[in-house]
């Protein structure tokens, strides 16, 4: 949508017209990394950008929902507030506590954290970030290696940017069997790139602590499991699926003193989980689960184990387009034609 048209459409949206025409829809936003500086990478947002979004919600009288609020709405115990939004943040990195939560605290808004328990336990850091770390540090320009499946791959950093190469390798690995992906990274990927595997989690990928998580809960934020290792569930054996779901739940319960009933799938595309994962979540006592499909959560929807989330936009107009429900018309048209 062109900037001028979007600006006019958002002005109409501020009258509440789209919320009246498209009731019962809740935008749930997903964040990952939040930087305190002025510059951010794709998929990140600065603290100032986040503060501007939350300031808008505060000025306009929006209700930022807690997870308990959402559960009550989905259980039909509460109506959907017309001016409501919700925020989640995935993985459990230090900046999510130090920067993101601090901004939410300024406004008294809740933020819902989905943490990789193995990251908080300092046993690992996410496999996709390990790819980024290695490719940003290698001096090798061309390399041949084998993916875990045995399929061969060549990289050429003279003819592709580092960012393009990172994206390509990540995309292939999302479809590979991931039972031993962490061992593969160290033994094959880092070796072929001649990068020394770090003895401890690198500073830029360090986690928040369990003490941080306990503090977040005391301040009104939610903390829930995001598996133990961030491996994609649909690529794992039934035994590994069970471990990732149940052990992640048990670690959160042990450290935080409550039984979590909310879950978020690693990566979260529809191909990244399947019906056996949903059955495992139900057996573990989870009530809802989030994916990363961009759409609105609706009261009464049958798919409570496939709740959608929007990536939080950096720009104000793109944010308002979702908040004021203008984006719901695009999804309506999509469903009509697919």
CSV table of C-alpha atoms in Angstrom, one decimal:
chain,number,residue,atom,x,y,z
A,1,UNK,CA,0.0,0.0,0.0
A,2,UNK,CA,1.4,3.4,-1.0
A,3,UNK,CA,2.5,5.6,1.9
A,4,UNK,CA,-0.1,8.4,1.3
A,5,UNK,CA,-3.0,5.9,0.9
A,6,UNK,CA,-1.8,4.0,4.0
A,7,UNK,CA,-1.7,7.2,6.0
A,8,UNK,CA,-5.3,8.1,5.0
A,9,UNK,CA,-6.4,4.5,5.7
A,10,UNK,CA,-4.8,4.7,9.1
A,11,UNK,CA,-6.5,8.0,9.9
A,12,UNK,CA,-9.9,6.3,9.1
A,13,UNK,CA,-8.8,3.4,11.3
A,14,UNK,CA,-8.3,5.7,14.2
A,15,UNK,CA,-12.0,6.5,14.2
A,16,UNK,CA,-12.6,2.8,15.1
A,17,UNK,CA,-14.4,2.0,11.9
A,18,UNK,CA,-12.4,-1.1,11.1
A,19,UNK,CA,-12.8,-2.5,14.6
A,20,UNK,CA,-16.5,-2.1,14.3
A,21,UNK,CA,-16.6,-3.8,10.9
A,22,UNK,CA,-14.2,-6.5,11.9
A,23,UNK,CA,-15.0,-7.3,15.6
A,24,UNK,CA,-13.6,-10.0,17.8
A,25,UNK,CA,-10.0,-9.9,16.4
A,26,UNK,CA,-6.9,-9.5,18.5
A,27,UNK,CA,-3.5,-8.7,17.0
A,28,UNK,CA,-0.8,-10.7,18.9
A,29,UNK,CA,2.6,-9.3,18.1
A,30,UNK,CA,5.9,-11.2,18.1
A,31,UNK,CA,9.2,-9.7,18.9
A,32,UNK,CA,12.7,-11.2,19.0
A,33,UNK,CA,15.7,-8.9,19.6
A,34,UNK,CA,15.4,-5.4,20.9
A,35,UNK,CA,18.4,-3.1,20.7
A,36,UNK,CA,19.1,0.0,22.9
A,37,UNK,CA,21.0,1.6,20.0
A,38,UNK,CA,19.8,3.5,16.9
A,39,UNK,CA,20.5,0.8,14.4
A,40,UNK,CA,18.9,-2.6,14.1
A,41,UNK,CA,19.2,-5.6,11.8
A,42,UNK,CA,16.2,-7.2,10.0
A,43,UNK,CA,13.9,-8.9,12.5
A,44,UNK,CA,15.0,-6.5,15.3
A,45,UNK,CA,13.5,-3.3,16.6
A,46,UNK,CA,15.1,-0.5,18.6
A,47,UNK,CA,13.9,0.5,22.1
A,48,UNK,CA,12.8,3.9,20.7
A,49,UNK,CA,10.7,2.3,18.0
A,50,UNK,CA,9.1,0.0,20.5
A,51,UNK,CA,8.5,2.9,22.9
A,52,UNK,CA,6.8,4.9,20.1
A,53,UNK,CA,4.4,1.9,19.4
A,54,UNK,CA,3.6,1.5,23.1
A,55,UNK,CA,3.1,5.3,23.6
A,56,UNK,CA,0.5,5.3,20.8
A,57,UNK,CA,-1.4,2.5,22.5
A,58,UNK,CA,-1.2,4.3,25.9
A,59,UNK,CA,-2.4,7.6,24.4
A,60,UNK,CA,-5.3,5.9,22.5
A,61,UNK,CA,-6.5,3.9,25.5
A,62,UNK,CA,-5.7,0.4,24.2
A,63,UNK,CA,-5.7,-2.6,26.6
A,64,UNK,CA,-2.6,-4.6,26.3
A,65,UNK,CA,-3.6,-8.1,27.3
A,66,UNK,CA,-1.9,-10.5,29.6
A,67,UNK,CA,-1.9,-14.2,28.9
A,68,UNK,CA,-4.5,-14.7,31.6
A,69,UNK,CA,-6.7,-12.1,29.8
A,70,UNK,CA,-6.3,-14.0,26.5
A,71,UNK,CA,-7.1,-17.3,28.1
A,72,UNK,CA,-10.3,-15.9,29.6
A,73,UNK,CA,-11.3,-14.5,26.2
A,74,UNK,CA,-10.6,-17.8,24.4
A,75,UNK,CA,-12.6,-19.7,27.1
A,76,UNK,CA,-15.5,-17.3,26.4
A,77,UNK,CA,-15.4,-16.0,29.9
A,78,UNK,CA,-14.6,-12.5,28.8
A,79,UNK,CA,-15.6,-10.4,25.7
A,80,UNK,CA,-13.0,-9.2,23.3
A,81,UNK,CA,-12.1,-5.6,24.2
A,82,UNK,CA,-12.5,-3.5,21.0
A,83,UNK,CA,-9.2,-1.8,21.6
A,84,UNK,CA,-6.9,-4.7,22.6
A,85,UNK,CA,-3.5,-6.0,21.6
A,86,UNK,CA,-1.0,-8.5,22.9
A,87,UNK,CA,2.7,-8.8,22.8
A,88,UNK,CA,5.0,-11.9,22.9
A,89,UNK,CA,8.8,-12.2,22.6
A,90,UNK,CA,10.7,-15.4,21.7
A,91,UNK,CA,13.9,-17.1,22.8
A,92,UNK,CA,15.1,-15.5,26.1
A,93,UNK,CA,18.1,-13.4,25.2
A,94,UNK,CA,19.5,-10.9,27.6
A,95,UNK,CA,18.2,-7.8,25.7
A,96,UNK,CA,14.6,-9.1,26.0
A,97,UNK,CA,14.9,-8.7,29.8
A,98,UNK,CA,17.3,-5.7,29.9
A,99,UNK,CA,15.8,-3.6,27.1
A,100,UNK,CA,12.4,-4.9,26.0
A,101,UNK,CA,10.9,-5.6,29.4
A,102,UNK,CA,12.2,-2.2,30.7
A,103,UNK,CA,10.3,-0.4,27.9
A,104,UNK,CA,7.1,-2.3,28.7
A,105,UNK,CA,7.5,-1.5,32.4
A,106,UNK,CA,7.5,2.2,31.6
A,107,UNK,CA,3.9,1.9,30.4
A,108,UNK,CA,2.8,-0.8,32.9
A,109,UNK,CA,2.1,-3.2,29.9
A,110,UNK,CA,2.6,-7.0,30.1
A,111,UNK,CA,5.0,-8.8,27.8
A,112,UNK,CA,4.8,-12.6,27.3
A,113,UNK,CA,8.1,-14.4,27.0
A,114,UNK,CA,8.6,-17.7,25.3
A,115,UNK,CA,12.0,-19.0,26.5
A,116,UNK,CA,14.3,-21.7,25.2
A,117,UNK,CA,15.1,-23.5,28.5
A,118,UNK,CA,18.4,-24.8,27.3
A,119,UNK,CA,19.5,-21.3,26.5
A,120,UNK,CA,18.6,-20.0,30.0
A,121,UNK,CA,20.4,-23.1,31.4
A,122,UNK,CA,23.4,-22.0,29.3
A,123,UNK,CA,23.6,-25.4,27.7
A,124,UNK,CA,23.3,-24.0,24.1
A,125,UNK,CA,22.4,-21.1,22.0
A,126,UNK,CA,20.0,-21.4,19.0
A,127,UNK,CA,21.3,-23.3,16.0
A,128,UNK,CA,20.2,-20.5,13.6
A,129,UNK,CA,22.3,-18.0,15.5
A,130,UNK,CA,25.2,-20.4,15.5
A,131,UNK,CA,25.1,-20.2,11.7
A,132,UNK,CA,25.1,-16.4,11.8
A,133,UNK,CA,28.1,-16.4,14.2
A,134,UNK,CA,30.2,-18.7,12.1
A,135,UNK,CA,29.5,-17.0,8.7
A,136,UNK,CA,30.2,-13.6,10.2
A,137,UNK,CA,33.6,-14.7,11.4
A,138,UNK,CA,34.9,-17.0,8.7
A,139,UNK,CA,37.9,-16.0,6.5
A,140,UNK,CA,37.1,-18.9,4.1
A,141,UNK,CA,35.5,-17.6,0.9
A,142,UNK,CA,34.5,-21.0,-0.6
A,143,UNK,CA,33.6,-24.2,1.2
A,144,UNK,CA,32.0,-27.5,0.6
A,145,UNK,CA,30.2,-29.4,3.3
A,146,UNK,CA,27.4,-31.9,3.9
A,147,UNK,CA,24.1,-31.2,5.6
A,148,UNK,CA,22.9,-33.6,8.3
A,149,UNK,CA,21.0,-35.6,5.6
A,150,UNK,CA,24.2,-36.1,3.6
A,151,UNK,CA,23.1,-33.7,0.9
A,152,UNK,CA,26.1,-31.7,-0.4
A,153,UNK,CA,26.4,-27.9,-0.3
A,154,UNK,CA,28.8,-25.3,-1.5
A,155,UNK,CA,29.1,-21.7,-0.4
A,156,UNK,CA,30.8,-18.9,-2.2
A,157,UNK,CA,31.1,-15.7,-0.3
A,158,UNK,CA,32.7,-13.9,-3.3
A,159,UNK,CA,29.4,-14.3,-5.3
A,160,UNK,CA,26.8,-14.0,-2.5
A,161,UNK,CA,26.5,-11.8,0.5
A,162,UNK,CA,27.0,-13.2,4.0
A,163,UNK,CA,23.3,-12.4,4.7
A,164,UNK,CA,22.1,-14.2,1.6
A,165,UNK,CA,24.3,-17.2,2.5
A,166,UNK,CA,23.0,-17.3,6.1
A,167,UNK,CA,19.4,-17.2,4.9
A,168,UNK,CA,19.9,-19.9,2.4
A,169,UNK,CA,21.6,-22.3,4.8
A,170,UNK,CA,19.0,-21.6,7.5
A,171,UNK,CA,16.2,-22.4,5.1
A,172,UNK,CA,17.7,-25.7,4.1
A,173,UNK,CA,18.3,-26.7,7.7
A,174,UNK,CA,14.7,-25.9,8.6
A,175,UNK,CA,13.7,-28.9,6.5
A,176,UNK,CA,16.5,-31.2,7.6
A,177,UNK,CA,16.3,-33.8,10.4
A,178,UNK,CA,17.4,-31.9,13.4
A,179,UNK,CA,18.0,-34.5,16.1
A,180,UNK,CA,21.8,-33.9,16.0
A,181,UNK,CA,21.9,-30.5,14.5
A,182,UNK,CA,24.1,-29.0,17.3
A,183,UNK,CA,26.6,-31.8,17.0
A,184,UNK,CA,26.6,-31.3,13.2
A,185,UNK,CA,27.3,-27.5,13.5
A,186,UNK,CA,30.4,-28.0,15.6
A,187,UNK,CA,31.8,-31.1,13.8
A,188,UNK,CA,31.0,-30.2,10.2
A,189,UNK,CA,29.9,-26.6,9.7
A,190,UNK,CA,32.4,-24.7,11.9
A,191,UNK,CA,35.2,-27.1,10.9
A,192,UNK,CA,34.7,-26.5,7.2
A,193,UNK,CA,34.6,-22.7,7.8
A,194,UNK,CA,37.7,-22.8,9.9
A,195,UNK,CA,35.9,-21.1,12.8
A,196,UNK,CA,36.7,-22.0,16.3
A,197,UNK,CA,33.6,-23.1,18.2
A,198,UNK,CA,33.3,-20.8,21.3
A,199,UNK,CA,33.7,-22.4,24.7
A,200,UNK,CA,30.8,-20.3,26.1
A,201,UNK,CA,27.8,-18.6,24.6
A,202,UNK,CA,29.0,-15.5,22.7
A,203,UNK,CA,28.2,-12.1,24.3
A,204,UNK,CA,25.7,-11.1,21.7
A,205,UNK,CA,23.7,-14.3,22.2
A,206,UNK,CA,23.9,-14.6,25.9
A,207,UNK,CA,20.6,-15.4,27.7
A,208,UNK,CA,18.7,-13.8,30.5
A,209,UNK,CA,18.9,-15.7,33.7
A,210,UNK,CA,16.2,-17.7,35.5
A,211,UNK,CA,16.4,-15.0,38.2
A,212,UNK,CA,15.5,-12.5,35.5
A,213,UNK,CA,12.6,-14.7,34.6
A,214,UNK,CA,11.4,-14.8,38.2
A,215,UNK,CA,11.6,-11.0,38.3
A,216,UNK,CA,9.6,-10.7,35.1
A,217,UNK,CA,6.8,-12.8,36.6
A,218,UNK,CA,6.7,-10.7,39.7
A,219,UNK,CA,6.3,-7.6,37.6
A,220,UNK,CA,3.3,-9.0,35.8
A,221,UNK,CA,4.9,-10.4,32.6
A,222,UNK,CA,4.4,-14.0,31.4
A,223,UNK,CA,7.1,-16.6,31.0
A,224,UNK,CA,6.4,-19.8,29.1
A,225,UNK,CA,8.4,-22.6,27.3
A,226,UNK,CA,9.7,-22.5,23.7
A,227,UNK,CA,11.2,-26.0,23.9
A,228,UNK,CA,14.6,-26.9,25.3
A,229,UNK,CA,16.7,-26.5,22.2
A,230,UNK,CA,14.7,-24.6,19.6
A,231,UNK,CA,14.9,-27.6,17.2
A,232,UNK,CA,12.0,-27.7,14.8
A,233,UNK,CA,9.5,-30.2,16.1
A,234,UNK,CA,8.3,-31.6,12.8
A,235,UNK,CA,11.9,-32.8,12.0
A,236,UNK,CA,12.3,-34.8,15.3
A,237,UNK,CA,11.5,-38.3,16.3
A,238,UNK,CA,8.5,-38.9,18.6
A,239,UNK,CA,10.9,-39.4,21.5
A,240,UNK,CA,12.6,-36.1,20.8
A,241,UNK,CA,9.3,-34.3,20.4
A,242,UNK,CA,8.2,-35.6,23.8
A,243,UNK,CA,11.5,-34.4,25.4
A,244,UNK,CA,11.4,-30.9,23.9
A,245,UNK,CA,7.8,-30.3,25.0
A,246,UNK,CA,7.7,-32.0,28.4
A,247,UNK,CA,11.2,-31.2,29.6
A,248,UNK,CA,10.8,-27.5,28.5
A,249,UNK,CA,7.6,-27.4,30.5
A,250,UNK,CA,9.1,-29.0,33.5
A,251,UNK,CA,12.1,-26.7,33.6
A,252,UNK,CA,9.9,-23.6,33.6
A,253,UNK,CA,7.7,-25.2,36.3
A,254,UNK,CA,10.7,-26.0,38.5
A,255,UNK,CA,12.4,-22.6,38.1
A,256,UNK,CA,9.3,-20.4,38.2
A,257,UNK,CA,7.0,-22.3,40.5
A,258,UNK,CA,3.9,-22.7,38.3
A,259,UNK,CA,2.7,-25.1,35.7
A,260,UNK,CA,2.8,-23.4,32.2
A,261,UNK,CA,-0.1,-24.0,29.9
A,262,UNK,CA,1.0,-21.9,27.0
A,263,UNK,CA,3.6,-22.8,24.3
A,264,UNK,CA,5.2,-21.4,21.2
A,265,UNK,CA,6.5,-23.5,18.3
A,266,UNK,CA,10.1,-23.0,17.3
A,267,UNK,CA,10.1,-21.1,13.9
A,268,UNK,CA,6.4,-21.6,13.9
A,269,UNK,CA,5.5,-22.1,10.3
A,270,UNK,CA,2.7,-24.6,9.6
A,271,UNK,CA,5.4,-27.0,8.3
A,272,UNK,CA,7.4,-26.8,11.5
A,273,UNK,CA,4.9,-28.8,13.6
A,274,UNK,CA,2.3,-31.4,13.0
A,275,UNK,CA,-0.7,-33.2,14.6
A,276,UNK,CA,1.5,-35.4,16.7
A,277,UNK,CA,3.1,-32.3,18.3
A,278,UNK,CA,-0.4,-30.9,19.0
A,279,UNK,CA,-1.4,-34.2,20.6
A,280,UNK,CA,1.8,-34.1,22.7
A,281,UNK,CA,1.0,-30.6,23.8
A,282,UNK,CA,-2.5,-31.7,24.9
A,283,UNK,CA,-1.1,-34.7,26.8
A,284,UNK,CA,1.3,-32.3,28.6
A,285,UNK,CA,-1.6,-30.1,29.7
A,286,UNK,CA,-1.0,-27.1,27.4
A,287,UNK,CA,-4.2,-25.2,26.7
A,288,UNK,CA,-3.0,-23.0,23.7
A,289,UNK,CA,0.0,-22.7,21.4
A,290,UNK,CA,1.3,-20.0,19.1
A,291,UNK,CA,2.7,-20.3,15.6
A,292,UNK,CA,4.1,-17.5,13.4
A,293,UNK,CA,1.4,-17.2,10.8
A,294,UNK,CA,0.5,-13.5,10.4
A,295,UNK,CA,-3.2,-13.2,11.3
A,296,UNK,CA,-5.6,-12.1,14.1
A,297,UNK,CA,-6.5,-14.3,17.0
A,298,UNK,CA,-10.3,-14.7,17.0
A,299,UNK,CA,-12.6,-15.6,19.9
A,300,UNK,CA,-14.3,-19.0,19.3
A,301,UNK,CA,-11.7,-20.2,16.7
A,302,UNK,CA,-11.3,-23.9,16.9
A,303,UNK,CA,-7.5,-24.0,16.4
A,304,UNK,CA,-6.3,-23.0,19.9
A,305,UNK,CA,-3.1,-24.9,19.3
A,306,UNK,CA,-2.4,-22.8,16.2
A,307,UNK,CA,-2.9,-19.2,17.3
A,308,UNK,CA,-1.3,-16.7,14.8
A,309,UNK,CA,1.0,-13.9,15.5
A,310,UNK,CA,2.2,-10.8,13.6
A,311,UNK,CA,5.9,-9.9,13.5
A,312,UNK,CA,6.1,-6.5,15.2
A,313,UNK,CA,6.8,-3.9,12.4
A,314,UNK,CA,9.5,-1.3,12.8
A,315,UNK,CA,7.5,1.5,11.2
A,316,UNK,CA,4.6,3.3,12.8
A,317,UNK,CA,2.2,3.1,9.8
A,318,UNK,CA,2.7,-0.6,9.4
A,319,UNK,CA,2.0,-1.1,13.1
A,320,UNK,CA,-1.2,1.0,13.0
A,321,UNK,CA,-2.4,-0.9,10.0
A,322,UNK,CA,-2.5,-4.1,12.1
A,323,UNK,CA,-3.6,-2.4,15.4
A,324,UNK,CA,-6.6,-0.7,13.9
A,325,UNK,CA,-7.7,-3.9,12.1
A,326,UNK,CA,-7.1,-2.6,8.6
A,327,UNK,CA,-5.0,-5.6,7.9
A,328,UNK,CA,-8.0,-7.9,8.6
A,329,UNK,CA,-9.5,-6.9,5.2
A,330,UNK,CA,-6.4,-8.2,3.4
A,331,UNK,CA,-6.7,-11.5,5.2
A,332,UNK,CA,-10.4,-11.7,4.4
A,333,UNK,CA,-9.6,-11.3,0.7
A,334,UNK,CA,-6.9,-13.9,0.9
A,335,UNK,CA,-9.2,-16.5,2.4
A,336,UNK,CA,-11.8,-15.8,-0.3
A,337,UNK,CA,-9.3,-16.6,-3.0
A,338,UNK,CA,-7.5,-19.5,-1.5
